[in-house]
Protein backbone atom coordinates (compact mmCIF):
# COMPACT_ATOMS: atom_id res chain seq x y z
CA UNK A 1 0.00 0.00 0.00
CA UNK A 2 0.88 3.65 -0.15
CA UNK A 3 3.22 5.01 2.51
CA UNK A 4 5.16 8.10 3.55
CA UNK A 5 8.50 8.10 5.37
CA UNK A 6 9.91 11.17 7.07
CA UNK A 7 13.22 11.78 8.75
CA UNK A 8 13.07 11.24 12.47
CA UNK A 9 13.23 14.19 14.78
CA UNK A 10 13.75 16.24 16.63
CA UNK A 11 15.70 18.43 14.28
CA UNK A 12 17.44 21.22 16.19
CA UNK A 13 18.83 24.23 14.35
CA UNK A 14 20.00 27.73 15.15
CA UNK A 15 18.08 30.72 13.87
CA UNK A 16 18.90 31.63 10.24
CA UNK A 17 20.15 28.12 9.47
CA UNK A 18 19.14 26.24 6.32
CA UNK A 19 16.45 23.61 6.83
CA UNK A 20 15.82 20.34 5.05
CA UNK A 21 13.30 17.78 6.24
CA UNK A 22 13.36 14.65 4.12
CA UNK A 23 10.20 12.92 2.91
CA UNK A 24 9.95 9.94 0.59
CA UNK A 25 6.86 8.07 -0.52
CA UNK A 26 5.58 4.94 -2.18
CA UNK A 27 2.38 5.04 -4.17
CA UNK A 28 0.71 2.80 -6.73
CA UNK A 29 -1.14 5.61 -8.47
CA UNK A 30 -0.67 9.30 -9.09
CA UNK A 31 -0.34 11.01 -5.74
CA UNK A 32 -0.63 14.60 -4.73
CA UNK A 33 1.86 15.53 -2.01
CA UNK A 34 1.45 17.80 0.97
CA UNK A 35 3.28 19.34 3.90
CA UNK A 36 1.25 20.20 6.97
CA UNK A 37 2.52 22.08 10.03
CA UNK A 38 1.35 21.79 13.63
CA UNK A 39 2.32 24.57 16.00
CA UNK A 40 2.27 23.79 19.74
CA UNK A 41 -1.25 23.39 21.09
CA UNK A 42 -2.88 23.78 17.69
CA UNK A 43 -4.35 21.66 14.93
CA UNK A 44 -2.56 20.87 11.70
CA UNK A 45 -2.64 23.36 8.87
CA UNK A 46 -1.70 22.97 5.25
CA UNK A 47 1.69 24.53 4.51
CA UNK A 48 2.12 23.68 0.83
CA UNK A 49 1.22 21.12 -1.80
CA UNK A 50 2.18 19.78 -5.23
CA UNK A 51 -0.11 17.80 -7.49
CA UNK A 52 2.18 16.47 -10.21
CA UNK A 53 5.79 15.64 -10.94
CA UNK A 54 8.22 18.59 -10.99
CA UNK A 55 5.68 20.90 -9.35
CA UNK A 56 7.11 23.11 -6.63
CA UNK A 57 4.93 24.09 -3.70
CA UNK A 58 5.88 27.15 -1.68
CA UNK A 59 4.53 29.15 1.24
CA UNK A 60 5.97 31.31 4.06
CA UNK A 61 9.51 30.83 2.72
CA UNK A 62 9.19 27.03 2.67
CA UNK A 63 9.52 25.07 -0.57
CA UNK A 64 9.20 21.47 -1.68
CA UNK A 65 9.57 19.95 -5.15
CA UNK A 66 7.72 16.82 -6.26
CA UNK A 67 10.46 14.48 -7.53
CA UNK A 68 8.95 11.43 -9.18
CA UNK A 69 12.31 9.90 -10.12
CA UNK A 70 13.42 9.80 -6.48
CA UNK A 71 9.88 9.57 -5.02
CA UNK A 72 10.68 12.46 -2.71
CA UNK A 73 9.14 15.71 -1.51
CA UNK A 74 11.74 17.27 0.78
CA UNK A 75 10.85 20.43 2.69
CA UNK A 76 13.38 23.28 2.61
CA UNK A 77 13.73 26.79 3.97
CA UNK A 78 16.70 29.06 3.49
CA UNK A 79 16.69 30.82 6.86
CA UNK A 80 14.61 29.49 9.73
CA UNK A 81 13.18 31.53 12.57
CA UNK A 82 12.28 30.64 16.14
CA UNK A 83 8.63 30.92 15.11
CA UNK A 84 9.12 27.97 12.71
CA UNK A 85 9.42 25.62 15.67
CA UNK A 86 6.65 23.10 15.13
CA UNK A 87 5.94 19.55 13.98
CA UNK A 88 5.94 19.05 10.21
CA UNK A 89 3.96 16.26 8.54
CA UNK A 90 4.42 14.99 5.00
CA UNK A 91 1.35 13.38 3.44
CA UNK A 92 0.07 12.01 0.15
CA UNK A 93 -3.32 11.60 -1.45
CA UNK A 94 -3.53 8.98 -4.18
CA UNK A 95 -6.01 9.74 -6.92
CA UNK A 96 -6.51 6.03 -7.50
CA UNK A 97 -7.98 5.83 -4.01
CA UNK A 98 -11.67 6.52 -4.45
CA UNK A 99 -11.87 7.98 -0.98
CA UNK A 100 -8.86 10.22 -1.58
CA UNK A 101 -7.59 9.42 1.91
CA UNK A 102 -4.50 11.18 3.15
CA UNK A 103 -1.57 8.93 4.05
CA UNK A 104 0.51 10.60 6.75
CA UNK A 105 4.14 10.50 7.72
CA UNK A 106 5.04 10.23 11.40
CA UNK A 107 5.89 13.91 11.72
CA UNK A 108 9.22 15.64 12.34
CA UNK A 109 9.63 17.98 15.27
CA UNK A 110 11.67 21.08 14.47
CA UNK A 111 13.28 23.12 17.24
CA UNK A 112 14.87 26.46 16.38
CA UNK A 113 17.16 28.01 18.97
CA UNK A 114 17.73 31.77 19.07
CA UNK B 1 -14.81 32.85 8.08
CA UNK B 2 -14.90 30.68 11.17
CA UNK B 3 -12.72 27.62 11.07
CA UNK B 4 -13.52 24.16 12.37
CA UNK B 5 -14.81 24.49 15.91
CA UNK B 6 -14.31 21.74 18.46
CA UNK B 7 -15.51 21.42 22.02
CA UNK B 8 -14.50 20.90 24.70
CA UNK B 9 -10.85 21.91 24.32
CA UNK B 10 -9.91 19.93 27.40
CA UNK B 11 -11.72 17.08 29.13
CA UNK B 12 -10.62 15.18 32.21
CA UNK B 13 -12.75 12.26 33.21
CA UNK B 14 -12.60 9.04 35.15
CA UNK B 15 -12.42 5.59 33.68
CA UNK B 16 -15.85 4.25 32.82
CA UNK B 17 -17.46 7.61 32.17
CA UNK B 18 -19.04 8.60 28.87
CA UNK B 19 -17.22 11.24 26.83
CA UNK B 20 -18.76 13.24 23.99
CA UNK B 21 -16.63 15.40 21.72
CA UNK B 22 -18.25 17.87 19.36
CA UNK B 23 -17.33 19.39 16.04
CA UNK B 24 -18.73 22.09 13.79
CA UNK B 25 -17.14 21.92 10.32
CA UNK B 26 -16.58 24.85 8.01
CA UNK B 27 -19.78 25.84 6.28
CA UNK B 28 -20.00 24.38 2.77
CA UNK B 29 -17.50 21.60 3.40
CA UNK B 30 -19.06 18.21 2.75
CA UNK B 31 -16.35 15.91 4.11
CA UNK B 32 -15.59 15.51 7.81
CA UNK B 33 -12.85 13.52 9.47
CA UNK B 34 -12.14 12.51 13.07
CA UNK B 35 -8.48 11.88 13.94
CA UNK B 36 -6.73 10.82 17.12
CA UNK B 37 -3.18 11.90 17.93
CA UNK B 38 -0.89 10.29 20.51
CA UNK B 39 2.87 10.27 21.01
CA UNK B 40 3.02 6.51 20.56
CA UNK B 41 0.79 6.06 17.51
CA UNK B 42 0.95 9.46 15.84
CA UNK B 43 -2.04 10.64 13.80
CA UNK B 44 -4.76 8.03 13.22
CA UNK B 45 -7.89 8.44 11.11
CA UNK B 46 -10.88 7.19 13.07
CA UNK B 47 -13.80 7.86 10.74
CA UNK B 48 -14.65 9.82 7.61
CA UNK B 49 -18.05 11.22 6.60
CA UNK B 50 -19.12 12.51 3.22
CA UNK B 51 -22.41 14.42 2.97
CA UNK B 52 -23.17 13.33 6.54
CA UNK B 53 -22.83 9.62 5.66
CA UNK B 54 -20.05 7.53 7.24
CA UNK B 55 -17.83 6.31 4.43
CA UNK B 56 -14.94 4.66 6.25
CA UNK B 57 -15.01 3.77 9.94
CA UNK B 58 -12.29 1.14 9.80
CA UNK B 59 -10.13 3.23 12.10
CA UNK B 60 -12.60 3.23 14.98
CA UNK B 61 -10.74 1.23 17.63
CA UNK B 62 -13.64 -0.74 19.06
CA UNK B 63 -17.32 -0.70 19.88
CA UNK B 64 -16.77 1.75 22.70
CA UNK B 65 -16.31 4.43 20.05
CA UNK B 66 -19.17 5.81 17.98
CA UNK B 67 -19.55 8.84 15.73
CA UNK B 68 -22.55 10.59 14.27
CA UNK B 69 -23.19 13.42 11.87
CA UNK B 70 -26.90 14.30 12.10
CA UNK B 71 -26.54 17.30 9.80
CA UNK B 72 -23.99 19.17 7.73
CA UNK B 73 -22.97 21.47 10.56
CA UNK B 74 -22.47 19.11 13.49
CA UNK B 75 -20.73 15.87 14.39
CA UNK B 76 -20.05 14.02 17.62
CA UNK B 77 -17.54 11.41 18.68
CA UNK B 78 -18.61 9.41 21.71
CA UNK B 79 -16.58 7.06 23.90
CA UNK B 80 -18.53 4.88 26.30
CA UNK B 81 -17.12 3.64 28.58
CA UNK B 82 -13.85 5.53 28.49
CA UNK B 83 -10.52 3.94 29.42
CA UNK B 84 -7.11 5.45 30.29
CA UNK B 85 -5.70 4.29 26.92
CA UNK B 86 -8.19 6.60 25.19
CA UNK B 87 -6.24 9.59 26.47
CA UNK B 88 -5.20 11.56 23.39
CA UNK B 89 -5.88 14.69 21.40
CA UNK B 90 -8.88 14.23 19.12
CA UNK B 91 -9.03 16.37 16.02
CA UNK B 92 -11.92 17.09 13.72
CA UNK B 93 -11.16 18.23 10.19
CA UNK B 94 -13.33 19.21 7.25
CA UNK B 95 -12.70 19.40 3.53
CA UNK B 96 -14.57 20.57 0.46
CA UNK B 97 -15.51 18.36 -2.48
CA UNK B 98 -15.32 14.86 -0.97
CA UNK B 99 -11.79 15.55 0.23
CA UNK B 100 -10.53 15.36 -3.33
CA UNK B 101 -8.03 18.11 -2.91
CA UNK B 102 -6.33 16.50 0.09
CA UNK B 103 -6.67 19.87 1.78
CA UNK B 104 -8.01 19.37 5.26
CA UNK B 105 -8.90 22.14 7.66
CA UNK B 106 -8.33 21.07 11.25
CA UNK B 107 -9.87 22.27 14.47
CA UNK B 108 -7.72 23.03 17.48
CA UNK B 109 -8.42 19.63 19.00
CA UNK B 110 -9.95 18.23 22.15
CA UNK B 111 -7.41 16.97 24.66
CA UNK B 112 -8.89 14.03 26.57
CA UNK B 113 -7.42 12.66 29.77
CA UNK B 114 -8.99 9.55 31.25
CA UNK B 115 -7.87 8.83 34.82
PDB file of C-alpha atoms in Angstrom:
ATOM      1  CA  UNK A   1       0.000   0.000   0.000  1.00  0.00           C
ATOM      2  CA  UNK A   2       0.877   3.645  -0.147  1.00  0.00           C
ATOM      3  CA  UNK A   3       3.218   5.009   2.508  1.00  0.00           C
ATOM      4  CA  UNK A   4       5.156   8.102   3.554  1.00  0.00           C
ATOM      5  CA  UNK A   5       8.498   8.103   5.366  1.00  0.00           C
ATOM      6  CA  UNK A   6       9.906  11.174   7.069  1.00  0.00           C
ATOM      7  CA  UNK A   7      13.221  11.780   8.750  1.00  0.00           C
ATOM      8  CA  UNK A   8      13.069  11.239  12.474  1.00  0.00           C
ATOM      9  CA  UNK A   9      13.228  14.187  14.777  1.00  0.00           C
ATOM     10  CA  UNK A  10      13.745  16.238  16.628  1.00  0.00           C
ATOM     11  CA  UNK A  11      15.702  18.426  14.279  1.00  0.00           C
ATOM     12  CA  UNK A  12      17.443  21.220  16.185  1.00  0.00           C
ATOM     13  CA  UNK A  13      18.833  24.233  14.352  1.00  0.00           C
ATOM     14  CA  UNK A  14      20.003  27.726  15.149  1.00  0.00           C
ATOM     15  CA  UNK A  15      18.081  30.724  13.869  1.00  0.00           C
ATOM     16  CA  UNK A  16      18.895  31.629  10.237  1.00  0.00           C
ATOM     17  CA  UNK A  17      20.155  28.119   9.470  1.00  0.00           C
ATOM     18  CA  UNK A  18      19.138  26.240   6.322  1.00  0.00           C
ATOM     19  CA  UNK A  19      16.451  23.613   6.830  1.00  0.00           C
ATOM     20  CA  UNK A  20      15.825  20.340   5.052  1.00  0.00           C
ATOM     21  CA  UNK A  21      13.301  17.779   6.243  1.00  0.00           C
ATOM     22  CA  UNK A  22      13.355  14.647   4.121  1.00  0.00           C
ATOM     23  CA  UNK A  23      10.195  12.920   2.915  1.00  0.00           C
ATOM     24  CA  UNK A  24       9.950   9.936   0.592  1.00  0.00           C
ATOM     25  CA  UNK A  25       6.861   8.066  -0.525  1.00  0.00           C
ATOM     26  CA  UNK A  26       5.582   4.936  -2.179  1.00  0.00           C
ATOM     27  CA  UNK A  27       2.377   5.036  -4.174  1.00  0.00           C
ATOM     28  CA  UNK A  28       0.711   2.805  -6.732  1.00  0.00           C
ATOM     29  CA  UNK A  29      -1.139   5.608  -8.470  1.00  0.00           C
ATOM     30  CA  UNK A  30      -0.672   9.302  -9.090  1.00  0.00           C
ATOM     31  CA  UNK A  31      -0.338  11.006  -5.743  1.00  0.00           C
ATOM     32  CA  UNK A  32      -0.630  14.604  -4.728  1.00  0.00           C
ATOM     33  CA  UNK A  33       1.859  15.530  -2.009  1.00  0.00           C
ATOM     34  CA  UNK A  34       1.455  17.805   0.971  1.00  0.00           C
ATOM     35  CA  UNK A  35       3.283  19.341   3.900  1.00  0.00           C
ATOM     36  CA  UNK A  36       1.247  20.202   6.971  1.00  0.00           C
ATOM     37  CA  UNK A  37       2.525  22.075  10.032  1.00  0.00           C
ATOM     38  CA  UNK A  38       1.352  21.787  13.628  1.00  0.00           C
ATOM     39  CA  UNK A  39       2.319  24.573  16.000  1.00  0.00           C
ATOM     40  CA  UNK A  40       2.271  23.793  19.742  1.00  0.00           C
ATOM     41  CA  UNK A  41      -1.250  23.390  21.087  1.00  0.00           C
ATOM     42  CA  UNK A  42      -2.881  23.783  17.686  1.00  0.00           C
ATOM     43  CA  UNK A  43      -4.348  21.664  14.933  1.00  0.00           C
ATOM     44  CA  UNK A  44      -2.563  20.871  11.699  1.00  0.00           C
ATOM     45  CA  UNK A  45      -2.640  23.361   8.872  1.00  0.00           C
ATOM     46  CA  UNK A  46      -1.700  22.970   5.247  1.00  0.00           C
ATOM     47  CA  UNK A  47       1.686  24.525   4.515  1.00  0.00           C
ATOM     48  CA  UNK A  48       2.116  23.682   0.829  1.00  0.00           C
ATOM     49  CA  UNK A  49       1.218  21.119  -1.798  1.00  0.00           C
ATOM     50  CA  UNK A  50       2.184  19.780  -5.227  1.00  0.00           C
ATOM     51  CA  UNK A  51      -0.107  17.795  -7.485  1.00  0.00           C
ATOM     52  CA  UNK A  52       2.181  16.469 -10.209  1.00  0.00           C
ATOM     53  CA  UNK A  53       5.795  15.642 -10.940  1.00  0.00           C
ATOM     54  CA  UNK A  54       8.219  18.591 -10.987  1.00  0.00           C
ATOM     55  CA  UNK A  55       5.677  20.902  -9.355  1.00  0.00           C
ATOM     56  CA  UNK A  56       7.107  23.110  -6.626  1.00  0.00           C
ATOM     57  CA  UNK A  57       4.930  24.088  -3.701  1.00  0.00           C
ATOM     58  CA  UNK A  58       5.878  27.149  -1.675  1.00  0.00           C
ATOM     59  CA  UNK A  59       4.530  29.145   1.244  1.00  0.00           C
ATOM     60  CA  UNK A  60       5.967  31.305   4.058  1.00  0.00           C
ATOM     61  CA  UNK A  61       9.510  30.830   2.716  1.00  0.00           C
ATOM     62  CA  UNK A  62       9.186  27.026   2.668  1.00  0.00           C
ATOM     63  CA  UNK A  63       9.522  25.071  -0.565  1.00  0.00           C
ATOM     64  CA  UNK A  64       9.204  21.466  -1.681  1.00  0.00           C
ATOM     65  CA  UNK A  65       9.569  19.945  -5.151  1.00  0.00           C
ATOM     66  CA  UNK A  66       7.715  16.818  -6.262  1.00  0.00           C
ATOM     67  CA  UNK A  67      10.464  14.477  -7.531  1.00  0.00           C
ATOM     68  CA  UNK A  68       8.953  11.430  -9.179  1.00  0.00           C
ATOM     69  CA  UNK A  69      12.311   9.900 -10.120  1.00  0.00           C
ATOM     70  CA  UNK A  70      13.418   9.801  -6.478  1.00  0.00           C
ATOM     71  CA  UNK A  71       9.878   9.573  -5.015  1.00  0.00           C
ATOM     72  CA  UNK A  72      10.681  12.462  -2.715  1.00  0.00           C
ATOM     73  CA  UNK A  73       9.138  15.712  -1.507  1.00  0.00           C
ATOM     74  CA  UNK A  74      11.745  17.270   0.776  1.00  0.00           C
ATOM     75  CA  UNK A  75      10.849  20.431   2.686  1.00  0.00           C
ATOM     76  CA  UNK A  76      13.375  23.283   2.606  1.00  0.00           C
ATOM     77  CA  UNK A  77      13.732  26.787   3.971  1.00  0.00           C
ATOM     78  CA  UNK A  78      16.697  29.058   3.491  1.00  0.00           C
ATOM     79  CA  UNK A  79      16.694  30.822   6.858  1.00  0.00           C
ATOM     80  CA  UNK A  80      14.615  29.492   9.730  1.00  0.00           C
ATOM     81  CA  UNK A  81      13.180  31.533  12.574  1.00  0.00           C
ATOM     82  CA  UNK A  82      12.281  30.636  16.139  1.00  0.00           C
ATOM     83  CA  UNK A  83       8.628  30.919  15.111  1.00  0.00           C
ATOM     84  CA  UNK A  84       9.118  27.973  12.705  1.00  0.00           C
ATOM     85  CA  UNK A  85       9.422  25.619  15.672  1.00  0.00           C
ATOM     86  CA  UNK A  86       6.654  23.096  15.132  1.00  0.00           C
ATOM     87  CA  UNK A  87       5.944  19.545  13.984  1.00  0.00           C
ATOM     88  CA  UNK A  88       5.937  19.051  10.215  1.00  0.00           C
ATOM     89  CA  UNK A  89       3.957  16.260   8.541  1.00  0.00           C
ATOM     90  CA  UNK A  90       4.419  14.991   5.002  1.00  0.00           C
ATOM     91  CA  UNK A  91       1.347  13.383   3.439  1.00  0.00           C
ATOM     92  CA  UNK A  92       0.065  12.014   0.152  1.00  0.00           C
ATOM     93  CA  UNK A  93      -3.317  11.598  -1.454  1.00  0.00           C
ATOM     94  CA  UNK A  94      -3.531   8.981  -4.178  1.00  0.00           C
ATOM     95  CA  UNK A  95      -6.007   9.744  -6.916  1.00  0.00           C
ATOM     96  CA  UNK A  96      -6.506   6.031  -7.501  1.00  0.00           C
ATOM     97  CA  UNK A  97      -7.981   5.834  -4.008  1.00  0.00           C
ATOM     98  CA  UNK A  98     -11.668   6.518  -4.453  1.00  0.00           C
ATOM     99  CA  UNK A  99     -11.868   7.977  -0.978  1.00  0.00           C
ATOM    100  CA  UNK A 100      -8.858  10.219  -1.576  1.00  0.00           C
ATOM    101  CA  UNK A 101      -7.589   9.417   1.913  1.00  0.00           C
ATOM    102  CA  UNK A 102      -4.498  11.183   3.147  1.00  0.00           C
ATOM    103  CA  UNK A 103      -1.574   8.927   4.051  1.00  0.00           C
ATOM    104  CA  UNK A 104       0.508  10.601   6.751  1.00  0.00           C
ATOM    105  CA  UNK A 105       4.141  10.501   7.715  1.00  0.00           C
ATOM    106  CA  UNK A 106       5.035  10.228  11.400  1.00  0.00           C
ATOM    107  CA  UNK A 107       5.892  13.908  11.724  1.00  0.00           C
ATOM    108  CA  UNK A 108       9.221  15.642  12.335  1.00  0.00           C
ATOM    109  CA  UNK A 109       9.630  17.976  15.272  1.00  0.00           C
ATOM    110  CA  UNK A 110      11.665  21.085  14.469  1.00  0.00           C
ATOM    111  CA  UNK A 111      13.276  23.122  17.239  1.00  0.00           C
ATOM    112  CA  UNK A 112      14.869  26.459  16.381  1.00  0.00           C
ATOM    113  CA  UNK A 113      17.158  28.008  18.972  1.00  0.00           C
ATOM    114  CA  UNK A 114      17.730  31.773  19.067  1.00  0.00           C
TER     115      UNK A 114
ATOM    116  CA  UNK B   1     -14.814  32.849   8.077  1.00  0.00           C
ATOM    117  CA  UNK B   2     -14.899  30.678  11.167  1.00  0.00           C
ATOM    118  CA  UNK B   3     -12.719  27.621  11.069  1.00  0.00           C
ATOM    119  CA  UNK B   4     -13.523  24.160  12.372  1.00  0.00           C
ATOM    120  CA  UNK B   5     -14.814  24.494  15.911  1.00  0.00           C
ATOM    121  CA  UNK B   6     -14.315  21.744  18.461  1.00  0.00           C
ATOM    122  CA  UNK B   7     -15.508  21.424  22.024  1.00  0.00           C
ATOM    123  CA  UNK B   8     -14.498  20.896  24.699  1.00  0.00           C
ATOM    124  CA  UNK B   9     -10.848  21.912  24.318  1.00  0.00           C
ATOM    125  CA  UNK B  10      -9.914  19.932  27.401  1.00  0.00           C
ATOM    126  CA  UNK B  11     -11.718  17.083  29.130  1.00  0.00           C
ATOM    127  CA  UNK B  12     -10.617  15.184  32.208  1.00  0.00           C
ATOM    128  CA  UNK B  13     -12.752  12.261  33.212  1.00  0.00           C
ATOM    129  CA  UNK B  14     -12.601   9.043  35.147  1.00  0.00           C
ATOM    130  CA  UNK B  15     -12.421   5.588  33.680  1.00  0.00           C
ATOM    131  CA  UNK B  16     -15.850   4.251  32.821  1.00  0.00           C
ATOM    132  CA  UNK B  17     -17.455   7.606  32.171  1.00  0.00           C
ATOM    133  CA  UNK B  18     -19.040   8.597  28.874  1.00  0.00           C
ATOM    134  CA  UNK B  19     -17.223  11.244  26.827  1.00  0.00           C
ATOM    135  CA  UNK B  20     -18.756  13.244  23.987  1.00  0.00           C
ATOM    136  CA  UNK B  21     -16.630  15.400  21.724  1.00  0.00           C
ATOM    137  CA  UNK B  22     -18.251  17.873  19.360  1.00  0.00           C
ATOM    138  CA  UNK B  23     -17.328  19.387  16.041  1.00  0.00           C
ATOM    139  CA  UNK B  24     -18.729  22.087  13.790  1.00  0.00           C
ATOM    140  CA  UNK B  25     -17.145  21.916  10.318  1.00  0.00           C
ATOM    141  CA  UNK B  26     -16.577  24.846   8.015  1.00  0.00           C
ATOM    142  CA  UNK B  27     -19.785  25.840   6.278  1.00  0.00           C
ATOM    143  CA  UNK B  28     -20.000  24.375   2.769  1.00  0.00           C
ATOM    144  CA  UNK B  29     -17.498  21.599   3.404  1.00  0.00           C
ATOM    145  CA  UNK B  30     -19.057  18.206   2.752  1.00  0.00           C
ATOM    146  CA  UNK B  31     -16.352  15.908   4.114  1.00  0.00           C
ATOM    147  CA  UNK B  32     -15.595  15.508   7.810  1.00  0.00           C
ATOM    148  CA  UNK B  33     -12.846  13.524   9.474  1.00  0.00           C
ATOM    149  CA  UNK B  34     -12.138  12.508  13.069  1.00  0.00           C
ATOM    150  CA  UNK B  35      -8.484  11.877  13.942  1.00  0.00           C
ATOM    151  CA  UNK B  36      -6.727  10.816  17.119  1.00  0.00           C
ATOM    152  CA  UNK B  37      -3.176  11.895  17.932  1.00  0.00           C
ATOM    153  CA  UNK B  38      -0.886  10.293  20.515  1.00  0.00           C
ATOM    154  CA  UNK B  39       2.866  10.272  21.007  1.00  0.00           C
ATOM    155  CA  UNK B  40       3.020   6.512  20.563  1.00  0.00           C
ATOM    156  CA  UNK B  41       0.793   6.063  17.512  1.00  0.00           C
ATOM    157  CA  UNK B  42       0.952   9.458  15.842  1.00  0.00           C
ATOM    158  CA  UNK B  43      -2.035  10.642  13.796  1.00  0.00           C
ATOM    159  CA  UNK B  44      -4.756   8.026  13.221  1.00  0.00           C
ATOM    160  CA  UNK B  45      -7.887   8.440  11.107  1.00  0.00           C
ATOM    161  CA  UNK B  46     -10.882   7.187  13.074  1.00  0.00           C
ATOM    162  CA  UNK B  47     -13.796   7.861  10.735  1.00  0.00           C
ATOM    163  CA  UNK B  48     -14.651   9.816   7.608  1.00  0.00           C
ATOM    164  CA  UNK B  49     -18.055  11.224   6.597  1.00  0.00           C
ATOM    165  CA  UNK B  50     -19.120  12.511   3.225  1.00  0.00           C
ATOM    166  CA  UNK B  51     -22.408  14.423   2.965  1.00  0.00           C
ATOM    167  CA  UNK B  52     -23.175  13.328   6.539  1.00  0.00           C
ATOM    168  CA  UNK B  53     -22.832   9.619   5.658  1.00  0.00           C
ATOM    169  CA  UNK B  54     -20.046   7.530   7.239  1.00  0.00           C
ATOM    170  CA  UNK B  55     -17.830   6.308   4.425  1.00  0.00           C
ATOM    171  CA  UNK B  56     -14.944   4.662   6.248  1.00  0.00           C
ATOM    172  CA  UNK B  57     -15.014   3.774   9.941  1.00  0.00           C
ATOM    173  CA  UNK B  58     -12.293   1.136   9.800  1.00  0.00           C
ATOM    174  CA  UNK B  59     -10.127   3.226  12.103  1.00  0.00           C
ATOM    175  CA  UNK B  60     -12.600   3.234  14.980  1.00  0.00           C
ATOM    176  CA  UNK B  61     -10.745   1.231  17.629  1.00  0.00           C
ATOM    177  CA  UNK B  62     -13.640  -0.744  19.061  1.00  0.00           C
ATOM    178  CA  UNK B  63     -17.321  -0.704  19.877  1.00  0.00           C
ATOM    179  CA  UNK B  64     -16.771   1.749  22.699  1.00  0.00           C
ATOM    180  CA  UNK B  65     -16.315   4.429  20.045  1.00  0.00           C
ATOM    181  CA  UNK B  66     -19.171   5.807  17.984  1.00  0.00           C
ATOM    182  CA  UNK B  67     -19.555   8.840  15.733  1.00  0.00           C
ATOM    183  CA  UNK B  68     -22.550  10.595  14.267  1.00  0.00           C
ATOM    184  CA  UNK B  69     -23.194  13.416  11.866  1.00  0.00           C
ATOM    185  CA  UNK B  70     -26.896  14.297  12.105  1.00  0.00           C
ATOM    186  CA  UNK B  71     -26.544  17.302   9.798  1.00  0.00           C
ATOM    187  CA  UNK B  72     -23.990  19.168   7.734  1.00  0.00           C
ATOM    188  CA  UNK B  73     -22.971  21.467  10.561  1.00  0.00           C
ATOM    189  CA  UNK B  74     -22.474  19.108  13.487  1.00  0.00           C
ATOM    190  CA  UNK B  75     -20.730  15.871  14.392  1.00  0.00           C
ATOM    191  CA  UNK B  76     -20.050  14.020  17.618  1.00  0.00           C
ATOM    192  CA  UNK B  77     -17.542  11.405  18.677  1.00  0.00           C
ATOM    193  CA  UNK B  78     -18.610   9.410  21.713  1.00  0.00           C
ATOM    194  CA  UNK B  79     -16.582   7.061  23.898  1.00  0.00           C
ATOM    195  CA  UNK B  80     -18.533   4.876  26.295  1.00  0.00           C
ATOM    196  CA  UNK B  81     -17.117   3.638  28.576  1.00  0.00           C
ATOM    197  CA  UNK B  82     -13.850   5.533  28.491  1.00  0.00           C
ATOM    198  CA  UNK B  83     -10.519   3.940  29.421  1.00  0.00           C
ATOM    199  CA  UNK B  84      -7.106   5.454  30.286  1.00  0.00           C
ATOM    200  CA  UNK B  85      -5.698   4.294  26.924  1.00  0.00           C
ATOM    201  CA  UNK B  86      -8.188   6.595  25.191  1.00  0.00           C
ATOM    202  CA  UNK B  87      -6.237   9.595  26.470  1.00  0.00           C
ATOM    203  CA  UNK B  88      -5.197  11.555  23.389  1.00  0.00           C
ATOM    204  CA  UNK B  89      -5.883  14.686  21.404  1.00  0.00           C
ATOM    205  CA  UNK B  90      -8.881  14.228  19.123  1.00  0.00           C
ATOM    206  CA  UNK B  91      -9.029  16.373  16.016  1.00  0.00           C
ATOM    207  CA  UNK B  92     -11.915  17.086  13.722  1.00  0.00           C
ATOM    208  CA  UNK B  93     -11.161  18.231  10.185  1.00  0.00           C
ATOM    209  CA  UNK B  94     -13.331  19.213   7.247  1.00  0.00           C
ATOM    210  CA  UNK B  95     -12.699  19.404   3.532  1.00  0.00           C
ATOM    211  CA  UNK B  96     -14.570  20.571   0.464  1.00  0.00           C
ATOM    212  CA  UNK B  97     -15.510  18.357  -2.481  1.00  0.00           C
ATOM    213  CA  UNK B  98     -15.319  14.864  -0.969  1.00  0.00           C
ATOM    214  CA  UNK B  99     -11.794  15.547   0.232  1.00  0.00           C
ATOM    215  CA  UNK B 100     -10.532  15.358  -3.334  1.00  0.00           C
ATOM    216  CA  UNK B 101      -8.026  18.107  -2.906  1.00  0.00           C
ATOM    217  CA  UNK B 102      -6.326  16.505   0.090  1.00  0.00           C
ATOM    218  CA  UNK B 103      -6.668  19.868   1.778  1.00  0.00           C
ATOM    219  CA  UNK B 104      -8.007  19.368   5.260  1.00  0.00           C
ATOM    220  CA  UNK B 105      -8.900  22.136   7.665  1.00  0.00           C
ATOM    221  CA  UNK B 106      -8.326  21.075  11.252  1.00  0.00           C
ATOM    222  CA  UNK B 107      -9.867  22.273  14.468  1.00  0.00           C
ATOM    223  CA  UNK B 108      -7.723  23.029  17.479  1.00  0.00           C
ATOM    224  CA  UNK B 109      -8.425  19.630  18.998  1.00  0.00           C
ATOM    225  CA  UNK B 110      -9.954  18.226  22.148  1.00  0.00           C
ATOM    226  CA  UNK B 111      -7.415  16.972  24.663  1.00  0.00           C
ATOM    227  CA  UNK B 112      -8.894  14.027  26.566  1.00  0.00           C
ATOM    228  CA  UNK B 113      -7.418  12.659  29.773  1.00  0.00           C
ATOM    229  CA  UNK B 114      -8.986   9.546  31.254  1.00  0.00           C
ATOM    230  CA  UNK B 115      -7.865   8.831  34.817  1.00  0.00           C
TER     231      UNK B 115
END
